[in-house]
Each structure stands twice: as structure tokens, then as C-alpha cells.
PDB file of C-alpha atoms in Angstrom:
ATOM      1  CA  ASN A 128      19.532  25.858  -5.440  1.00 58.00           C
ATOM      2  CA  ALA A 129      19.274  25.374  -1.653  1.00 66.00           C
ATOM      3  CA  ASN A 130      16.256  27.659  -1.182  1.00 72.00           C
ATOM      4  CA  SER A 131      13.285  25.542  -2.263  1.00 73.00           C
ATOM      5  CA  SER A 132      10.942  28.537  -2.232  1.00 79.00           C
ATOM      6  CA  THR A 133      12.703  29.926  -5.311  1.00 85.00           C
ATOM      7  CA  TRP A 134      12.987  26.730  -7.359  1.00 87.00           C
ATOM      8  CA  THR A 135      11.853  26.942 -10.928  1.00 91.00           C
ATOM      9  CA  ARG A 136       9.475  24.457 -12.515  1.00 91.00           C
ATOM     10  CA  GLN A 137      12.394  22.923 -14.411  1.00 93.00           C
ATOM     11  CA  GLU A 138      14.439  22.525 -11.210  1.00 91.00           C
ATOM     12  CA  LEU A 139      11.532  20.773  -9.471  1.00 90.00           C
ATOM     13  CA  GLN A 140      10.950  18.475 -12.442  1.00 91.00           C
ATOM     14  CA  GLY A 141      14.656  17.679 -12.539  1.00 92.00           C
ATOM     15  CA  LEU A 142      14.663  16.855  -8.824  1.00 90.00           C
ATOM     16  CA  LEU A 143      11.671  14.554  -9.200  1.00 86.00           C
ATOM     17  CA  LYS A 144      13.171  12.775 -12.202  1.00 86.00           C
ATOM     18  CA  SER A 145      16.568  12.340 -10.557  1.00 90.00           C
ATOM     19  CA  THR A 146      15.206  11.001  -7.241  1.00 87.00           C
ATOM     20  CA  HIS A 147      12.217   8.942  -8.423  1.00 82.00           C
ATOM     21  CA  LYS A 148      12.856   5.226  -8.666  1.00 82.00           C
ATOM     22  CA  GLN A 149      10.514   2.965 -10.591  1.00 83.00           C
ATOM     23  CA  VAL A 150      10.162  -0.391  -8.854  1.00 87.00           C
ATOM     24  CA  GLN A 151       9.170  -3.661 -10.496  1.00 90.00           C
ATOM     25  CA  TYR A 152       5.942  -5.189  -9.243  1.00 91.00           C
ATOM     26  CA  THR A 153       7.687  -8.553  -8.777  1.00 91.00           C
ATOM     27  CA  ASN A 154      11.272  -9.364  -9.626  1.00 85.00           C
ATOM     28  CA  ALA A 155      10.836 -12.547 -11.686  1.00 83.00           C
ATOM     29  CA  ALA A 156      14.473 -13.565 -11.218  1.00 86.00           C
ATOM     30  CA  SER A 157      14.520 -13.022  -7.450  1.00 89.00           C
ATOM     31  CA  ALA A 158      11.191 -12.079  -5.844  1.00 88.00           C
ATOM     32  CA  GLY A 159      11.700  -9.813  -2.856  1.00 89.00           C
ATOM     33  CA  THR A 160      14.793  -8.153  -4.296  1.00 88.00           C
ATOM     34  CA  ASN A 161      14.450  -4.648  -5.776  1.00 88.00           C
ATOM     35  CA  ASP A 162      10.683  -4.972  -6.217  1.00 93.00           C
ATOM     36  CA  VAL A 163       7.440  -3.987  -4.478  1.00 93.00           C
ATOM     37  CA  TRP A 164       7.769  -6.903  -2.025  1.00 94.00           C
ATOM     38  CA  ALA A 165      11.132  -5.541  -0.837  1.00 94.00           C
ATOM     39  CA  ALA A 166       9.830  -1.966  -0.699  1.00 93.00           C
ATOM     40  CA  LEU A 167       6.834  -2.953   1.441  1.00 94.00           C
ATOM     41  CA  LYS A 168       9.097  -4.731   3.911  1.00 93.00           C
ATOM     42  CA  GLU A 169      10.936  -1.434   4.373  1.00 91.00           C
ATOM     43  CA  LEU A 170       7.970   0.954   4.159  1.00 91.00           C
ATOM     44  CA  ASP A 171       5.456  -0.981   6.293  1.00 92.00           C
ATOM     45  CA  PRO A 172       7.416  -2.480   9.182  1.00 91.00           C
ATOM     46  CA  GLY A 173       5.592  -3.955  12.142  1.00 91.00           C
ATOM     47  CA  LEU A 174       4.441  -1.514  14.816  1.00 89.00           C
ATOM     48  CA  ASP A 175       6.810  -3.014  17.391  1.00 85.00           C
ATOM     49  CA  PHE A 176      10.102  -1.763  15.995  1.00 78.00           C
ATOM     50  CA  SER A 177      12.051  -3.992  18.389  1.00 81.00           C
ATOM     51  CA  VAL A 178      10.798  -7.000  16.410  1.00 80.00           C
ATOM     52  CA  VAL A 179      12.492  -7.116  13.027  1.00 78.00           C
ATOM     53  CA  LYS A 180      11.286  -8.881   9.919  1.00 90.00           C
ATOM     54  CA  LYS A 181       7.595  -7.970  10.330  1.00 93.00           C
ATOM     55  CA  VAL A 182       5.199  -6.047   8.096  1.00 94.00           C
ATOM     56  CA  HIS A 183       2.043  -4.289   9.243  1.00 93.00           C
ATOM     57  CA  THR A 184      -1.084  -5.242   7.325  1.00 92.00           C
ATOM     58  CA  LEU A 185      -3.477  -2.475   6.347  1.00 87.00           C
ATOM     59  CA  TYR A 186      -6.984  -3.902   6.665  1.00 82.00           C
ATOM     60  CA  SER A 187      -6.248  -6.614   9.227  1.00 83.00           C
ATOM     61  CA  ASN A 188      -4.229  -4.133  11.339  1.00 86.00           C
ATOM     62  CA  ASP A 189      -1.801  -6.825  12.414  1.00 89.00           C
ATOM     63  CA  ASP A 190       1.941  -7.451  12.353  1.00 92.00           C
ATOM     64  CA  VAL A 191       2.962 -10.579  10.437  1.00 93.00           C
ATOM     65  CA  ASP A 192       6.259 -12.152   9.443  1.00 93.00           C
ATOM     66  CA  ALA A 193       7.794 -10.382   6.454  1.00 93.00           C
ATOM     67  CA  ASP A 194       9.072 -13.709   5.124  1.00 92.00           C
ATOM     68  CA  PRO A 195       7.649 -15.708   3.549  1.00 91.00           C
ATOM     69  CA  PHE A 196       5.348 -13.537   1.455  1.00 92.00           C
ATOM     70  CA  GLY A 197       2.711 -14.300  -1.162  1.00 89.00           C
ATOM     71  CA  GLY A 198       0.698 -17.503  -1.296  1.00 84.00           C
ATOM     72  CA  ASN A 199      -0.948 -18.106   2.083  1.00 85.00           C
ATOM     73  CA  SER A 200       1.150 -15.414   3.746  1.00 90.00           C
ATOM     74  CA  TRP A 201       0.694 -11.656   3.254  1.00 93.00           C
ATOM     75  CA  LYS A 202      -0.037 -10.235  -0.184  1.00 92.00           C
ATOM     76  CA  LYS A 203       0.345  -6.910  -1.959  1.00 92.00           C
ATOM     77  CA  SER A 204      -2.939  -5.011  -1.996  1.00 89.00           C
ATOM     78  CA  HIS A 205      -3.690  -1.882  -4.024  1.00 88.00           C
ATOM     79  CA  ILE A 206      -5.411   0.735  -1.860  1.00 85.00           C
ATOM     80  CA  TRP A 207      -7.033   2.325  -4.890  1.00 81.00           C
ATOM     81  CA  ASP A 208      -8.528  -0.708  -6.568  1.00 75.00           C
ATOM     82  CA  THR A 209      -7.188  -1.581 -10.012  1.00 77.00           C
ATOM     83  CA  ARG A 210     -10.763  -1.729 -11.319  1.00 76.00           C
ATOM     84  CA  ARG A 211     -10.934   2.024 -10.734  1.00 74.00           C
ATOM     85  CA  GLY A 212      -8.390   2.988 -13.351  1.00 76.00           C
ATOM     86  CA  ILE A 213      -4.929   1.696 -12.527  1.00 81.00           C
ATOM     87  CA  GLY A 214      -3.176  -0.082 -15.355  1.00 79.00           C
ATOM     88  CA  SER A 215      -2.190  -3.734 -15.092  1.00 81.00           C
ATOM     89  CA  ALA A 216       1.492  -3.007 -15.710  1.00 80.00           C
ATOM     90  CA  GLY A 217       3.869  -0.083 -15.530  1.00 79.00           C
ATOM     91  CA  PRO A 218       4.619   2.561 -12.928  1.00 83.00           C
ATOM     92  CA  ASP A 219       1.006   3.108 -11.836  1.00 83.00           C
ATOM     93  CA  PHE A 220       0.581  -0.613 -11.063  1.00 87.00           C
ATOM     94  CA  SER A 221       3.797  -0.790  -9.001  1.00 89.00           C
ATOM     95  CA  ASP A 222       3.388   2.575  -7.209  1.00 89.00           C
ATOM     96  CA  VAL A 223       4.379   1.774  -3.613  1.00 89.00           C
ATOM     97  CA  HIS A 224       2.326   4.745  -2.375  1.00 88.00           C
ATOM     98  CA  ASN A 225      -0.773   2.794  -3.440  1.00 90.00           C
ATOM     99  CA  ILE A 226       0.171  -0.729  -2.288  1.00 92.00           C
ATOM    100  CA  ARG A 227       0.135  -2.100   1.240  1.00 93.00           C
ATOM    101  CA  PRO A 228       0.633  -5.541   2.813  1.00 94.00           C
ATOM    102  CA  GLU A 229      -2.531  -7.496   3.602  1.00 91.00           C
ATOM    103  CA  LEU A 230      -3.483 -10.987   4.711  1.00 90.00           C
ATOM    104  CA  PRO A 231      -5.291 -13.163   2.159  1.00 86.00           C
ATOM    105  CA  ALA A 232      -8.676 -12.935   3.966  1.00 78.00           C
ATOM    106  CA  GLY A 233      -8.684  -9.125   3.994  1.00 68.00           C
ATOM    107  CA  HIS A 234      -7.261  -8.888   0.481  1.00 60.00           C
ATOM    108  CA  ASP A 235      -9.598 -11.437  -1.097  1.00 60.00           C
ATOM    109  CA  GLY A 236     -12.674 -10.208   0.757  1.00 56.00           C
ATOM    110  CA  ARG A 237     -11.983  -6.646  -0.273  1.00 53.00           C
ATOM    111  CA  ALA A 238     -11.608  -7.663  -3.910  1.00 48.00           C
ATOM    112  CA  SER A 239     -15.278  -8.604  -4.147  1.00 43.00           C
ATOM    113  CA  THR A 240     -16.523  -5.309  -2.730  1.00 47.00           C
ATOM    114  CA  VAL A 241     -16.584  -1.733  -3.999  1.00 45.00           C
ATOM    115  CA  GLY A 242     -13.292  -1.310  -2.184  1.00 44.00           C
ATOM    116  CA  PHE A 243     -12.086  -0.723   1.330  1.00 45.00           C
ATOM    117  CA  PHE A 244     -13.307   2.856   1.353  1.00 47.00           C
ATOM    118  CA  GLY A 245     -16.742   1.923  -0.004  1.00 48.00           C
ATOM    119  CA  GLU A 246     -19.079   4.642  -1.112  1.00 48.00           C
ATOM    120  CA  CYS A 247     -18.528   8.101   0.357  1.00 47.00           C
ATOM    121  CA  ARG A 248     -21.274   9.213   2.691  1.00 50.00           C
ATOM    122  CA  VAL A 249     -21.734  10.946   6.033  1.00 54.00           C
ATOM    123  CA  LEU A 250     -22.017   8.582   8.988  1.00 54.00           C
ATOM    124  CA  GLU A 251     -25.170   9.713  10.779  1.00 60.00           C
ATOM    125  CA  GLU A 252     -25.389   7.030  13.479  1.00 62.00           C
ATOM    126  CA  ALA A 253     -22.557   5.035  15.032  1.00 59.00           C
ATOM    127  CA  GLY A 254     -24.676   1.914  14.473  1.00 62.00           C
ATOM    128  CA  ASP A 255     -24.456   2.514  10.714  1.00 61.00           C
ATOM    129  CA  CYS A 256     -20.728   1.810  10.731  1.00 59.00           C
ATOM    130  CA  THR A 257     -19.597  -1.493   9.247  1.00 58.00           C
ATOM    131  CA  GLU A 258     -16.225  -3.195   9.527  1.00 56.00           C
ATOM    132  CA  PRO A 259     -13.864  -2.332   6.645  1.00 55.00           C
ATOM    133  CA  ALA A 260     -13.707  -5.676   4.854  1.00 46.00           C
ATOM    134  CA  PRO A 261     -14.365  -9.341   5.434  1.00 48.00           C
ATOM    135  CA  GLY A 262     -11.435 -10.581   7.482  1.00 51.00           C
ATOM    136  CA  GLY A 263     -10.392  -6.996   8.209  1.00 54.00           C
ATOM    137  CA  ALA A 264      -9.629  -5.299  11.488  1.00 55.00           C
ATOM    138  CA  THR A 265     -12.313  -5.425  14.160  1.00 58.00           C
ATOM    139  CA  GLY A 266     -13.206  -2.626  16.546  1.00 58.00           C
ATOM    140  CA  THR A 267     -12.879   0.111  13.937  1.00 55.00           C
ATOM    141  CA  CYS A 268     -16.462   1.349  14.388  1.00 53.00           C
ATOM    142  CA  GLN A 269     -16.055   2.815  17.848  1.00 51.00           C
TER     143      GLN A 269
END
């Protein structure tokens, strides 16, 4: 059915099931191949598109080499912290809509806080603004 405004519930469910691809968190046999690492390289390229093989980190707001990854290089970071209800395996843990590249300092510093988004509140004074996470991007409170 080409007219999406008349799709039935079953047609929409069928479309979602036929086009949704579950991705492994890490491919144990070949990390960076058909897993979240590979997806992030494609989904979060560096901001300078003329430079290939870069990923853009979320909290640090920086472009870094896509390879190597893990270890002391960039890591996978869940935007919605796993302590807030995401499972430790399965499709919710490897959901690429909820994972972004981050440098170890921003990732590790964020892990010890409530989370990047902190507690929701209205910012009354510009001076009340704090940087997003230890090791995160600077100049965000302007």
C-alpha cells in the first residue's frame, strides 16, 4: 500500500518487523563487524564529512578516529543510563538509538552521576548552569 495514511495496524507492524534489524552489542568473533561499534561508525560520523573514518562524541563534542575503538579510545555510551531500566542484554541494550560514541573521560565521569541529563528543573539563572559531565564539552552553558 503506497499511501501511508491508509495503512492498517497490521501493515505498519509488518513494515516494522520486516525493516527492523537487531544488532549485536559486540560481535565476539569480529568486533566492529555487524555490531553496535560498526553502526556507530556509520550513524555518528565526524562533523567534517570530508574527513573519513571519524566518529563524533556526544558529551565531549569532538571528532575522534573511528579506529581503534574501545579501551583508551572512544567507547559506546548509553544515553539513557542502564541503571534506569535498560536490560544488560538483548535488543534494549544494543538499541543504536540510545547509544553514542564517547571518550573515556566523559563516559566514565558520567557513569558516577545521575546521568548526563541530570535532574529535570527550570534554569532560573545562567550562572546555575553546570557543564554536562566531567570531561565533557565545555562552553555549553552560554
